[in-house]
Short mmCIF file of C-alpha atoms in Angstrom, two decimals:
data_model
loop_
_atom_site.label_atom_id
_atom_site.label_comp_id
_atom_site.label_asym_id
_atom_site.label_seq_id
_atom_site.Cartn_x
_atom_site.Cartn_y
_atom_site.Cartn_z
CA MET G 710 0.00 0.00 0.00
CA ASP G 711 1.30 3.45 -0.92
CA VAL G 712 1.27 5.49 2.29
CA GLU G 713 2.87 8.59 0.78
CA PRO G 714 -0.46 10.50 0.81
CA LEU G 715 -0.63 9.90 4.57
CA ARG G 716 2.94 11.20 4.97
CA LYS G 717 2.09 14.28 2.94
CA LEU G 718 -0.95 14.76 5.15
CA GLY G 719 1.50 15.15 8.01
CA LEU G 720 1.17 11.81 9.76
CA THR G 721 4.31 10.35 11.32
CA GLU G 722 5.53 6.86 10.47
CA GLY G 723 4.18 5.56 13.77
CA GLU G 724 0.80 7.20 13.21
CA ILE G 725 0.61 5.68 9.74
CA LYS G 726 1.49 2.19 11.00
CA ILE G 727 -1.04 2.35 13.80
CA TYR G 728 -3.83 3.84 11.68
CA ILE G 729 -3.35 1.17 9.00
CA ALA G 730 -3.18 -1.57 11.64
CA LEU G 731 -6.45 -0.33 13.13
CA THR G 732 -8.16 -0.24 9.74
CA LYS G 733 -7.20 -3.90 9.31
CA LEU G 734 -8.12 -4.93 12.85
CA GLY G 735 -11.21 -2.85 13.52
CA GLU G 736 -12.12 -2.24 17.14
CA THR G 737 -9.42 -3.74 19.34
CA THR G 738 -7.23 -3.34 22.39
CA SER G 739 -3.64 -2.12 22.33
CA GLY G 740 -2.05 -5.62 22.24
CA PRO G 741 -3.14 -6.51 18.72
CA ILE G 742 -2.27 -2.97 17.58
CA VAL G 743 1.30 -3.48 18.82
CA ASP G 744 1.50 -6.85 17.05
CA GLU G 745 0.04 -5.64 13.75
CA SER G 746 1.81 -2.27 13.57
CA GLY G 747 5.22 -3.24 14.90
CA VAL G 748 5.25 -0.07 17.02
CA SER G 749 6.64 -0.56 20.52
CA VAL G 750 4.26 -0.78 23.45
CA SER G 751 5.84 2.27 25.04
CA LYS G 752 4.88 4.46 22.06
CA VAL G 753 1.47 3.09 21.13
CA TYR G 754 -0.61 5.03 23.66
CA ALA G 755 1.05 8.35 22.85
CA ILE G 756 0.51 7.79 19.13
CA LEU G 757 -3.10 6.74 19.68
CA GLU G 758 -3.62 9.96 21.65
CA ARG G 759 -2.21 12.05 18.79
CA LEU G 760 -4.41 10.24 16.28
CA ALA G 761 -7.41 10.85 18.53
CA LYS G 762 -6.63 14.59 18.62
CA LYS G 763 -6.58 14.53 14.82
CA GLY G 764 -9.97 12.80 14.84
CA LEU G 765 -8.61 9.64 13.23
CA VAL G 766 -9.02 7.26 16.18
CA SER G 767 -11.53 6.93 18.98
CA HIS G 768 -11.86 4.65 21.98
CA ILE G 769 -14.47 3.17 24.26
CA VAL G 770 -14.13 1.38 27.57
CA LYS G 771 -15.68 -2.07 27.96
CA ARG G 772 -15.33 -3.86 31.28
CA LYS G 773 -12.47 -1.57 32.32
CA THR G 774 -10.56 -2.23 29.08
CA LYS G 775 -9.91 0.42 26.42
CA TYR G 776 -10.85 -0.53 22.88
CA PHE G 777 -9.62 1.60 20.01
CA LYS G 778 -11.12 1.96 16.56
CA PRO G 779 -10.19 3.93 13.48
CA ALA G 780 -12.34 6.72 12.16
CA ASP G 781 -13.92 6.21 8.77
CA PRO G 782 -11.21 6.72 6.12
CA ASN G 783 -13.26 9.65 4.74
CA ARG G 784 -12.23 11.46 7.92
CA LEU G 785 -8.79 11.84 6.33
CA LEU G 786 -10.32 14.26 3.82
CA ILE G 787 -11.93 16.25 6.61
CA TYR G 788 -8.58 16.38 8.40
CA LEU G 789 -6.98 17.68 5.20
CA GLN G 790 -9.67 20.37 4.88
CA GLU G 791 -9.04 21.41 8.50
CA LYS G 792 -5.32 21.71 7.76
CA GLU G 793 -6.10 23.79 4.65
CA SER G 794 -8.24 26.14 6.74
CA GLU G 795 -5.43 26.52 9.26
CA LEU G 796 -2.98 27.31 6.44
CA LYS G 797 -5.32 29.95 5.00
CA LEU G 798 -5.55 31.57 8.42
CA GLN G 799 -1.76 31.52 8.75
CA GLU G 800 -1.49 33.11 5.30
CA GLU G 801 -3.88 35.90 6.30
CA ASN G 802 -1.90 36.55 9.48
CA LEU G 803 1.37 36.67 7.54
CA LYS G 804 -0.12 39.10 5.04
CA LYS G 805 -0.96 41.40 7.94
CA LEU G 806 2.49 41.00 9.47
CA ILE G 807 4.53 41.60 6.31
CA PRO G 808 3.79 45.35 6.04
CA VAL G 809 4.72 45.81 9.71
CA LEU G 810 7.99 43.96 9.15
CA GLN G 811 8.69 45.99 6.02
CA LEU G 812 8.21 49.21 8.01
CA GLU G 813 10.61 47.92 10.65
CA GLN G 814 13.12 47.02 7.97
CA ASN G 815 12.92 50.45 6.36
CA SER G 816 13.23 52.44 9.58
#
């Protein structure tokens, strides 16, 4: 599978491995995620947390055990649109800052 689009989206190698593992496994605990992804146990929870913040993974608790599941792959497009919106906002802020910097440079 070509994961380059996921890299270009800004996902780390670990995030890509875990997201793909989850899409294969479906709802599962961390053990099978570690086995399928090859990511070390010590890093899995931190990566799952980052993916959750991006809206790409969620979890539920059943009988005191956390189960993780991937968001629908269409969520990747929504994440991209969110990043585009953030970039447009950054561009607007830079456009406002440039004249101020130019004045500083000329003084």
